[in-house]
Short mmCIF file of C-alpha atoms in Angstrom, two decimals:
data_model
loop_
_atom_site.label_atom_id
_atom_site.label_comp_id
_atom_site.label_asym_id
_atom_site.label_seq_id
_atom_site.Cartn_x
_atom_site.Cartn_y
_atom_site.Cartn_z
CA MET A 253 -3.46 15.16 13.23
CA MET A 254 -4.01 18.00 10.77
CA ASP A 255 -7.53 19.45 10.49
CA LEU A 256 -8.16 18.12 7.00
CA ASP A 257 -11.58 19.78 6.86
CA LEU A 258 -9.73 23.10 7.09
CA VAL A 259 -7.66 22.15 4.05
CA ALA A 260 -10.79 21.18 2.15
CA SER A 261 -12.38 24.55 2.95
CA VAL A 262 -9.60 26.49 1.20
CA ALA A 263 -9.00 24.10 -1.73
CA ARG A 264 -9.36 25.40 -5.26
CA GLU A 265 -8.98 24.03 -8.78
CA THR A 266 -5.93 25.05 -10.81
CA PRO A 267 -4.18 23.55 -13.86
CA SER A 268 -0.99 22.88 -11.89
CA LYS A 269 0.27 19.29 -11.71
CA ILE A 270 1.29 17.17 -8.71
CA ILE A 271 3.12 13.83 -8.88
CA LEU A 272 3.34 11.67 -5.77
CA LEU A 273 5.73 8.73 -6.19
CA VAL A 274 5.27 6.22 -3.38
CA ILE A 275 8.26 3.90 -3.09
CA ASP A 276 6.60 1.23 -0.98
CA GLY A 277 8.61 0.38 2.13
CA LEU A 278 11.15 3.12 1.36
CA GLY A 279 12.68 3.52 4.82
CA GLY A 280 15.22 1.07 6.19
CA LEU A 281 17.79 0.46 8.92
CA PRO A 282 21.57 -0.04 8.88
CA ASN A 283 23.07 -3.37 7.96
CA SER A 284 25.06 -4.66 10.94
CA GLU A 285 28.13 -5.33 8.79
CA THR A 286 28.34 -1.94 7.08
CA GLY A 287 26.41 0.43 9.31
CA LYS A 288 24.55 1.65 6.20
CA SER A 289 20.85 1.44 5.39
CA GLU A 290 19.52 0.31 2.02
CA LEU A 291 19.26 3.95 0.88
CA ASP A 292 22.81 4.64 2.11
CA THR A 293 24.09 1.60 0.20
CA ALA A 294 22.23 2.04 -3.08
CA CYS A 295 23.70 3.94 -6.03
CA ILE A 296 20.84 6.40 -6.60
CA PRO A 297 22.33 9.53 -8.18
CA ASN A 298 19.01 10.76 -9.59
CA LEU A 299 17.17 10.53 -6.27
CA ASP A 300 20.12 12.16 -4.51
CA GLN A 301 20.17 15.02 -7.01
CA LEU A 302 16.43 15.51 -6.61
CA ALA A 303 16.81 15.58 -2.82
CA ALA A 304 19.49 18.28 -3.18
CA GLU A 305 16.98 20.41 -5.12
CA SER A 306 14.09 19.80 -2.69
CA ALA A 307 12.81 20.48 0.77
CA CYS A 308 13.19 17.27 2.77
CA GLY A 309 12.07 15.71 6.01
CA LEU A 310 10.69 12.58 7.65
CA ILE A 311 7.04 11.56 7.93
CA ASP A 312 5.15 9.39 10.42
CA PRO A 313 2.44 7.49 8.51
CA VAL A 314 0.17 7.11 11.56
CA PHE A 315 1.88 8.13 14.82
CA PRO A 316 5.39 7.80 16.27
CA GLY A 317 5.97 4.23 17.36
CA ILE A 318 2.98 2.81 15.47
CA THR A 319 3.75 0.31 12.69
CA PRO A 320 1.34 1.00 9.80
CA GLY A 321 -0.19 -1.29 7.26
CA SER A 322 -0.17 -0.21 3.63
CA GLY A 323 -3.78 0.96 3.82
CA PRO A 324 -3.34 3.49 6.63
CA GLY A 325 0.00 4.59 5.19
CA HIS A 326 -1.52 5.42 1.83
CA LEU A 327 -4.72 6.98 3.16
CA ALA A 328 -2.66 9.44 5.19
CA LEU A 329 -0.72 10.44 2.06
CA PHE A 330 -4.02 10.95 0.23
CA GLY A 331 -5.28 13.37 2.88
CA TYR A 332 -7.46 11.08 5.01
CA ASP A 333 -7.01 10.50 8.73
CA PRO A 334 -5.85 6.86 8.83
CA VAL A 335 -7.18 6.30 12.35
CA GLN A 336 -10.65 7.68 11.68
CA ASN A 337 -10.84 5.96 8.28
CA LEU A 338 -9.50 2.49 8.98
CA VAL A 339 -10.13 0.21 5.98
CA GLY A 340 -9.66 -3.55 6.01
CA ARG A 341 -7.19 -5.23 3.68
CA GLY A 342 -9.88 -7.53 2.29
CA VAL A 343 -11.92 -4.65 0.87
CA LEU A 344 -8.84 -3.07 -0.72
CA GLU A 345 -7.84 -6.29 -2.46
CA ALA A 346 -11.41 -6.87 -3.66
CA LEU A 347 -11.75 -3.37 -5.10
CA GLY A 348 -8.33 -3.71 -6.67
CA ILE A 349 -9.51 -6.61 -8.87
CA ASP A 350 -12.77 -4.83 -9.72
CA LEU A 351 -15.10 -6.91 -7.57
CA GLU A 352 -18.44 -5.27 -6.80
CA LEU A 353 -19.09 -5.45 -3.06
CA LYS A 354 -22.58 -5.19 -1.60
CA PRO A 355 -22.93 -3.27 1.68
CA ALA A 356 -23.35 -6.45 3.73
CA ASP A 357 -20.50 -8.39 2.09
CA VAL A 358 -17.41 -9.18 4.16
CA ALA A 359 -14.11 -9.45 2.27
CA SER A 360 -10.90 -11.06 3.53
CA ARG A 361 -7.44 -10.95 2.04
CA GLY A 362 -5.84 -14.38 1.85
CA ASN A 363 -2.31 -15.72 1.46
CA PHE A 364 -1.37 -19.19 0.38
CA CYS A 365 1.24 -20.32 2.87
CA THR A 366 3.36 -23.40 3.56
CA LEU A 367 3.21 -25.58 6.68
CA ASP A 368 5.72 -28.21 7.74
CA LYS A 369 4.72 -31.72 8.86
CA ASN A 370 4.05 -30.41 12.37
CA GLY A 371 1.60 -27.80 11.11
CA LEU A 372 3.94 -24.86 11.68
CA ILE A 373 4.29 -22.02 9.18
CA THR A 374 7.57 -22.11 7.26
CA ASP A 375 6.65 -19.53 4.59
CA ARG A 376 3.77 -17.03 4.96
CA ARG A 377 3.77 -16.40 1.21
CA ALA A 378 4.36 -19.93 -0.14
CA GLY A 379 7.48 -18.82 -1.98
CA ARG A 380 5.47 -16.06 -3.67
CA ILE A 381 4.00 -18.60 -6.08
CA SER A 382 2.87 -17.18 -9.40
CA THR A 383 -0.69 -16.24 -10.23
CA HIS A 384 -0.57 -19.00 -12.85
CA GLU A 385 -0.09 -21.52 -10.04
CA SER A 386 -2.39 -19.94 -7.47
CA ALA A 387 -5.41 -19.37 -9.74
CA PRO A 388 -6.29 -23.11 -9.99
CA LEU A 389 -5.95 -23.37 -6.21
CA CYS A 390 -8.47 -20.55 -5.85
CA GLN A 391 -10.85 -22.46 -8.13
CA LEU A 392 -10.44 -25.46 -5.83
CA LEU A 393 -11.24 -23.40 -2.73
CA ASP A 394 -14.16 -21.72 -4.49
CA ARG A 395 -15.96 -25.07 -4.50
CA ILE A 396 -16.00 -25.28 -0.70
CA GLU A 397 -19.46 -25.09 0.84
CA VAL A 398 -20.16 -23.82 4.37
CA PRO A 399 -23.67 -24.20 5.85
CA GLY A 400 -25.45 -20.87 6.31
CA MET A 401 -22.86 -18.94 4.32
CA ARG A 402 -22.13 -18.18 0.67
CA LEU A 403 -18.54 -17.59 -0.31
CA SER A 404 -16.42 -16.99 -3.37
CA VAL A 405 -12.64 -17.12 -3.80
CA HIS A 406 -10.84 -14.89 -6.30
CA PRO A 407 -7.15 -14.82 -7.28
CA VAL A 408 -5.46 -11.44 -6.85
CA ARG A 409 -1.77 -11.73 -7.72
CA ASP A 410 0.95 -14.25 -6.93
CA HIS A 411 0.18 -15.85 -3.54
CA ARG A 412 -2.66 -13.44 -2.73
CA PHE A 413 -6.39 -14.04 -3.06
CA VAL A 414 -9.69 -12.62 -1.79
CA VAL A 415 -12.58 -14.42 -0.12
CA ILE A 416 -16.03 -12.80 -0.15
CA PHE A 417 -18.40 -14.02 2.57
CA GLN A 418 -22.14 -13.44 2.18
CA GLY A 419 -25.22 -14.42 4.11
CA SER A 420 -27.71 -13.31 6.73
CA GLY A 421 -25.99 -11.84 9.77
CA ILE A 422 -22.46 -11.94 8.32
CA ASN A 423 -20.21 -9.81 10.55
CA ASP A 424 -16.69 -8.44 9.99
CA GLY A 425 -15.75 -8.26 13.68
CA LEU A 426 -13.20 -11.08 13.45
CA THR A 427 -9.61 -11.71 14.43
CA GLU A 428 -7.12 -12.91 11.80
CA SER A 429 -5.75 -16.39 11.20
CA ASP A 430 -2.37 -15.01 10.12
CA PRO A 431 0.05 -14.78 13.10
CA GLN A 432 2.43 -12.82 10.82
CA LYS A 433 5.44 -14.81 11.97
CA LEU A 434 7.08 -18.16 11.23
CA GLY A 435 7.41 -21.28 13.34
CA VAL A 436 3.88 -21.18 14.76
CA SER A 437 0.53 -22.58 13.71
CA PRO A 438 -2.16 -20.51 11.96
CA LEU A 439 -4.53 -18.90 14.43
CA GLU A 440 -8.16 -19.73 15.01
CA VAL A 441 -10.45 -16.93 13.86
CA LYS A 442 -12.33 -15.54 16.84
CA PRO A 443 -15.32 -13.18 17.11
CA LEU A 444 -14.75 -9.70 18.50
CA SER A 445 -18.39 -9.47 19.57
CA PRO A 446 -21.27 -11.90 20.20
CA GLN A 447 -22.81 -10.82 16.89
CA ALA A 448 -19.78 -12.24 15.03
CA GLU A 449 -19.78 -15.70 16.63
CA ALA A 450 -21.64 -17.45 13.79
CA THR A 451 -19.44 -15.79 11.16
CA ALA A 452 -16.26 -16.84 12.98
CA GLN A 453 -17.51 -20.41 13.17
CA GLY A 454 -18.27 -20.46 9.43
CA VAL A 455 -14.88 -18.95 8.54
CA ASN A 456 -13.08 -21.58 10.62
CA VAL A 457 -15.04 -24.32 8.82
CA PHE A 458 -13.87 -22.81 5.51
CA ILE A 459 -10.25 -22.72 6.69
CA ALA A 460 -10.39 -26.34 7.85
CA GLN A 461 -11.80 -27.47 4.52
CA ALA A 462 -9.18 -25.44 2.66
CA LYS A 463 -6.42 -27.15 4.64
CA ASP A 464 -7.90 -30.53 3.75
CA ALA A 465 -8.16 -29.60 0.06
CA LEU A 466 -4.49 -28.51 -0.05
CA ARG A 467 -3.03 -31.22 2.20
CA CYS A 468 -1.25 -33.17 -0.56
CA ARG A 469 0.89 -30.19 -1.60
CA ASP A 470 4.43 -29.52 -0.36
CA VAL A 471 4.16 -25.77 -1.03
CA ALA A 472 1.00 -23.65 -0.64
CA ASN A 473 -0.62 -26.31 1.50
CA MET A 474 -2.56 -23.92 3.75
CA ILE A 475 -4.14 -20.47 3.77
CA LEU A 476 -3.95 -17.42 6.04
CA LEU A 477 -6.80 -14.89 6.25
CA ARG A 478 -6.71 -11.32 7.49
CA GLY A 479 -8.33 -7.94 7.01
CA PHE A 480 -11.99 -8.98 7.36
CA SER A 481 -13.94 -5.88 6.41
CA ARG A 482 -16.91 -4.25 4.77
CA SER A 483 -16.58 -1.48 2.20
CA PRO A 484 -16.71 2.01 3.78
CA THR A 485 -17.88 5.21 2.13
CA LEU A 486 -15.28 7.98 1.92
CA PRO A 487 -15.57 11.40 0.26
CA THR A 488 -13.67 11.50 -3.01
CA MET A 489 -10.53 13.55 -3.53
CA LYS A 490 -12.51 15.50 -6.13
CA ASP A 491 -15.29 16.39 -3.71
CA ARG A 492 -12.99 17.05 -0.78
CA TYR A 493 -9.88 18.63 -2.30
CA ARG A 494 -11.04 19.55 -5.82
CA LEU A 495 -8.36 17.33 -7.30
CA LYS A 496 -8.80 15.36 -10.49
CA ALA A 497 -6.70 12.46 -9.31
CA ALA A 498 -5.35 9.42 -11.14
CA ALA A 499 -3.64 6.30 -9.84
CA ILE A 500 -1.03 4.16 -11.56
CA ALA A 501 -0.23 0.96 -9.70
CA ALA A 502 0.48 -2.61 -10.77
CA TYR A 503 -0.68 -4.32 -7.57
CA PRO A 504 -4.43 -4.67 -6.98
CA MET A 505 -4.49 -3.54 -3.36
CA TYR A 506 -3.11 -0.12 -4.24
CA ARG A 507 -5.60 0.25 -7.07
CA GLY A 508 -8.29 -0.60 -4.53
CA LEU A 509 -7.06 2.16 -2.21
CA ALA A 510 -7.15 4.63 -5.07
CA LYS A 511 -10.69 3.65 -6.06
CA LEU A 512 -11.83 4.05 -2.48
CA VAL A 513 -10.93 7.77 -2.55
CA GLY A 514 -12.30 8.36 -6.03
CA MET A 515 -9.14 8.31 -8.12
CA GLU A 516 -9.36 7.19 -11.71
CA VAL A 517 -7.30 4.01 -11.93
CA LEU A 518 -5.46 4.10 -15.24
CA PRO A 519 -5.04 0.82 -17.15
CA MET A 520 -1.44 -0.34 -17.49
CA GLY A 521 0.84 -3.37 -17.57
CA ASN A 522 2.75 -5.05 -14.76
CA SER A 523 6.11 -3.25 -14.72
CA PHE A 524 7.17 0.09 -13.32
CA GLU A 525 8.37 1.07 -16.78
CA GLU A 526 4.80 0.66 -18.00
CA GLU A 527 3.57 2.72 -15.04
CA VAL A 528 5.83 5.60 -16.06
CA GLU A 529 4.72 5.31 -19.69
CA THR A 530 1.09 5.37 -18.58
CA LEU A 531 1.63 8.51 -16.54
CA ALA A 532 3.22 10.29 -19.48
CA ARG A 533 0.44 9.20 -21.83
CA HIS A 534 -2.32 10.55 -19.55
CA TYR A 535 -0.45 13.55 -18.18
CA GLY A 536 -2.77 16.12 -19.72
CA GLU A 537 -5.92 14.55 -18.25
CA HIS A 538 -5.42 14.99 -14.50
CA ASP A 539 -3.82 17.33 -11.98
CA PHE A 540 -2.80 14.80 -9.29
CA PHE A 541 -0.96 11.58 -10.08
CA TYR A 542 -0.20 8.81 -7.61
CA ILE A 543 2.34 6.31 -8.96
CA HIS A 544 3.42 3.27 -6.97
CA PHE A 545 6.64 1.23 -6.89
CA LYS A 546 6.41 -2.10 -5.06
CA GLY A 547 9.83 -3.75 -5.37
CA ALA A 548 11.51 -2.17 -2.34
CA ASP A 549 8.78 -3.35 0.03
CA ALA A 550 8.70 -6.90 -1.31
CA ALA A 551 12.46 -7.25 -0.87
CA GLY A 552 12.33 -5.73 2.60
CA GLU A 553 9.59 -8.12 3.70
CA ASP A 554 11.69 -11.03 2.46
CA GLY A 555 14.62 -9.78 4.56
CA ASP A 556 16.70 -9.44 1.39
CA PHE A 557 18.90 -6.37 1.91
CA ALA A 558 20.70 -6.70 -1.43
CA SER A 559 17.46 -7.03 -3.39
CA LYS A 560 16.01 -3.95 -1.71
CA VAL A 561 19.14 -2.01 -2.68
CA GLN A 562 18.69 -3.26 -6.24
CA ALA A 563 15.02 -2.21 -6.22
CA LEU A 564 15.94 1.31 -5.10
CA GLU A 565 18.49 1.52 -7.90
CA GLU A 566 15.81 0.39 -10.35
CA VAL A 567 13.37 3.13 -9.39
CA ASP A 568 16.21 5.67 -9.45
CA SER A 569 16.74 4.94 -13.15
CA PHE A 570 13.22 6.21 -13.93
CA ILE A 571 13.50 9.53 -12.11
CA PRO A 572 14.77 11.43 -15.20
CA LYS A 573 11.69 10.34 -17.21
CA LEU A 574 9.39 11.53 -14.45
CA ARG A 575 11.23 14.84 -14.17
CA GLU A 576 10.88 15.39 -17.93
CA LEU A 577 7.15 15.87 -17.31
CA ASN A 578 8.08 18.99 -15.31
CA PRO A 579 5.37 18.75 -12.63
CA ASP A 580 4.70 21.81 -10.50
CA VAL A 581 5.15 19.60 -7.45
CA PHE A 582 7.10 16.34 -7.37
CA MET A 583 7.04 14.40 -4.11
CA ILE A 584 8.73 11.12 -3.22
CA THR A 585 8.18 9.13 -0.04
CA GLY A 586 6.93 5.76 1.18
CA ASP A 587 3.76 4.53 2.85
CA HIS A 588 5.89 3.00 5.63
CA SER A 589 9.39 1.73 6.31
CA THR A 590 10.26 -1.91 5.58
CA PRO A 591 13.80 -2.51 6.87
CA ALA A 592 15.29 -5.71 5.48
CA VAL A 593 16.93 -6.34 8.85
CA LEU A 594 13.42 -6.62 10.36
CA ALA A 595 11.87 -8.41 7.34
CA GLY A 596 8.64 -6.49 7.76
CA HIS A 597 6.94 -3.14 8.17
CA SER A 598 8.27 -0.98 10.99
CA TRP A 599 7.42 2.13 13.01
CA HIS A 600 10.40 4.14 11.77
CA PRO A 601 9.74 7.48 10.05
CA VAL A 602 9.94 7.60 6.26
CA PRO A 603 12.17 9.88 4.14
CA PHE A 604 10.27 12.56 2.24
CA LEU A 605 11.15 15.14 -0.40
CA LEU A 606 9.15 17.86 -2.12
CA CYS A 607 10.47 19.59 -5.23
CA SER A 608 8.74 22.79 -6.38
CA GLN A 609 9.73 26.27 -7.50
CA TRP A 610 8.20 27.49 -4.23
CA ALA A 611 10.14 25.09 -2.01
CA SER A 612 13.57 26.34 -0.95
CA PRO A 613 16.20 23.57 -1.04
CA ASP A 614 17.76 22.80 2.31
CA ASP A 615 21.17 21.33 3.13
CA VAL A 616 20.14 17.74 2.37
CA LYS A 617 22.28 16.30 -0.43
CA GLU A 618 20.97 12.74 -0.64
CA LEU A 619 17.80 10.73 -0.13
CA SER A 620 18.44 8.76 3.04
CA GLU A 621 17.05 8.42 6.54
CA ARG A 622 19.87 10.31 8.23
CA ALA A 623 20.06 13.06 5.63
CA CYS A 624 16.31 13.72 5.61
CA ALA A 625 16.29 13.89 9.40
CA SER A 626 18.12 17.21 9.08
CA GLY A 627 15.84 18.56 6.34
CA ALA A 628 13.98 21.84 6.58
CA LEU A 629 10.57 20.17 6.83
CA GLY A 630 11.53 18.28 9.99
CA ARG A 631 9.49 15.30 11.15
CA PHE A 632 5.75 15.59 10.60
CA PRO A 633 2.56 13.51 10.14
CA ALA A 634 1.93 11.98 6.72
CA THR A 635 -1.47 13.69 6.67
CA HIS A 636 0.41 16.96 6.10
CA VAL A 637 1.78 15.73 2.76
CA LEU A 638 -1.29 16.56 0.66
CA PRO A 639 -1.75 20.07 2.13
CA LEU A 640 1.93 20.79 1.48
CA ALA A 641 1.59 19.58 -2.10
CA MET A 642 -1.53 21.65 -2.72
CA ALA A 643 0.04 24.75 -1.23
CA HIS A 644 3.13 24.44 -3.42
CA ALA A 645 0.88 23.85 -6.44
CA LEU A 646 -1.04 27.04 -5.52
CA LYS A 647 -4.21 25.02 -4.98
CA LEU A 648 -5.05 26.52 -1.56
CA THR A 649 -6.53 29.96 -1.06
CA LYS A 650 -5.92 32.22 1.93
CA PHE A 651 -7.58 31.23 5.20
CA GLY A 652 -9.53 33.99 6.91
CA ALA A 653 -9.62 37.74 6.32
#
């Protein structure tokens, strides 16, 4: 990993602007029928043109061969070692919906899911039910009482929710109930240490009562919990890198990630069009902008190759509006790969491009996995992304005499 303390030691404030567009789940794999990945298949002339004007490469979000979650993938892009700063999904979801967590609170991310008559998972996301449908279910679960434990259930978005566990001796050293595959039963939550035994027992009581409360439903008749965690303390991007950073993201978890590193989360609507409008409206107020596009990842996780292609074409249509802002550095990448053929996150490296007057274009002519593999930047850790951006924005001074 890069010595990020070294980067912090030579950081300086300048008026130059950096835009980091994270196309969630950007990387893919070839379709068996065509031999082309989602990026190869999509009609993305604006992204291809930008790649032709940029320095390109591939990034490893955590380490070669390691499949990252969204949290580690983003933290690396923000200049934080994702291994040394592991953050649970529960905390990120909670922060993303503006919950105030006390130091002893344990947060868990939840999914409504669907079980068949044999108790096996048929849909980990309950058909991605709407927030309108899931919110009353959260109210139902919020009424559950567990001896020796206080809990609250909060809707996040669609099938997602957050559970906050409070009480004396609450511990976050727990395994997850989500097996992250179909055709099996939800897992029992187990303690990872003796100190977590009572918490695990209480969480399993909650899960059992939730199953009973939802038993009459055909869809969303069970819950899955993962990412049990307490809120960590990280240095802000302002303190560490002297960046006045802003985040623009529709999904709560990504807003939570941004808050965790001290970004100002800008208010916006629910569409990517509104994200782009928000960026333009606040462009004079910050020098680092993180903007997030979710559609490619959601389609990839659903195993829907065509929908992921369509999502990539959607984000491509907004590239001209982003380029009109004329940032000093414009970077596009993903927090991880989500190949539709795998229907989930994967360990494959992610395409990356950096456009700046100080970055010499290479021979890459399109944004794709194969093209970026031959780019001038080569294959490198995602923790190098922020130092590269700051260097090209002239935000790093000389190191040493």
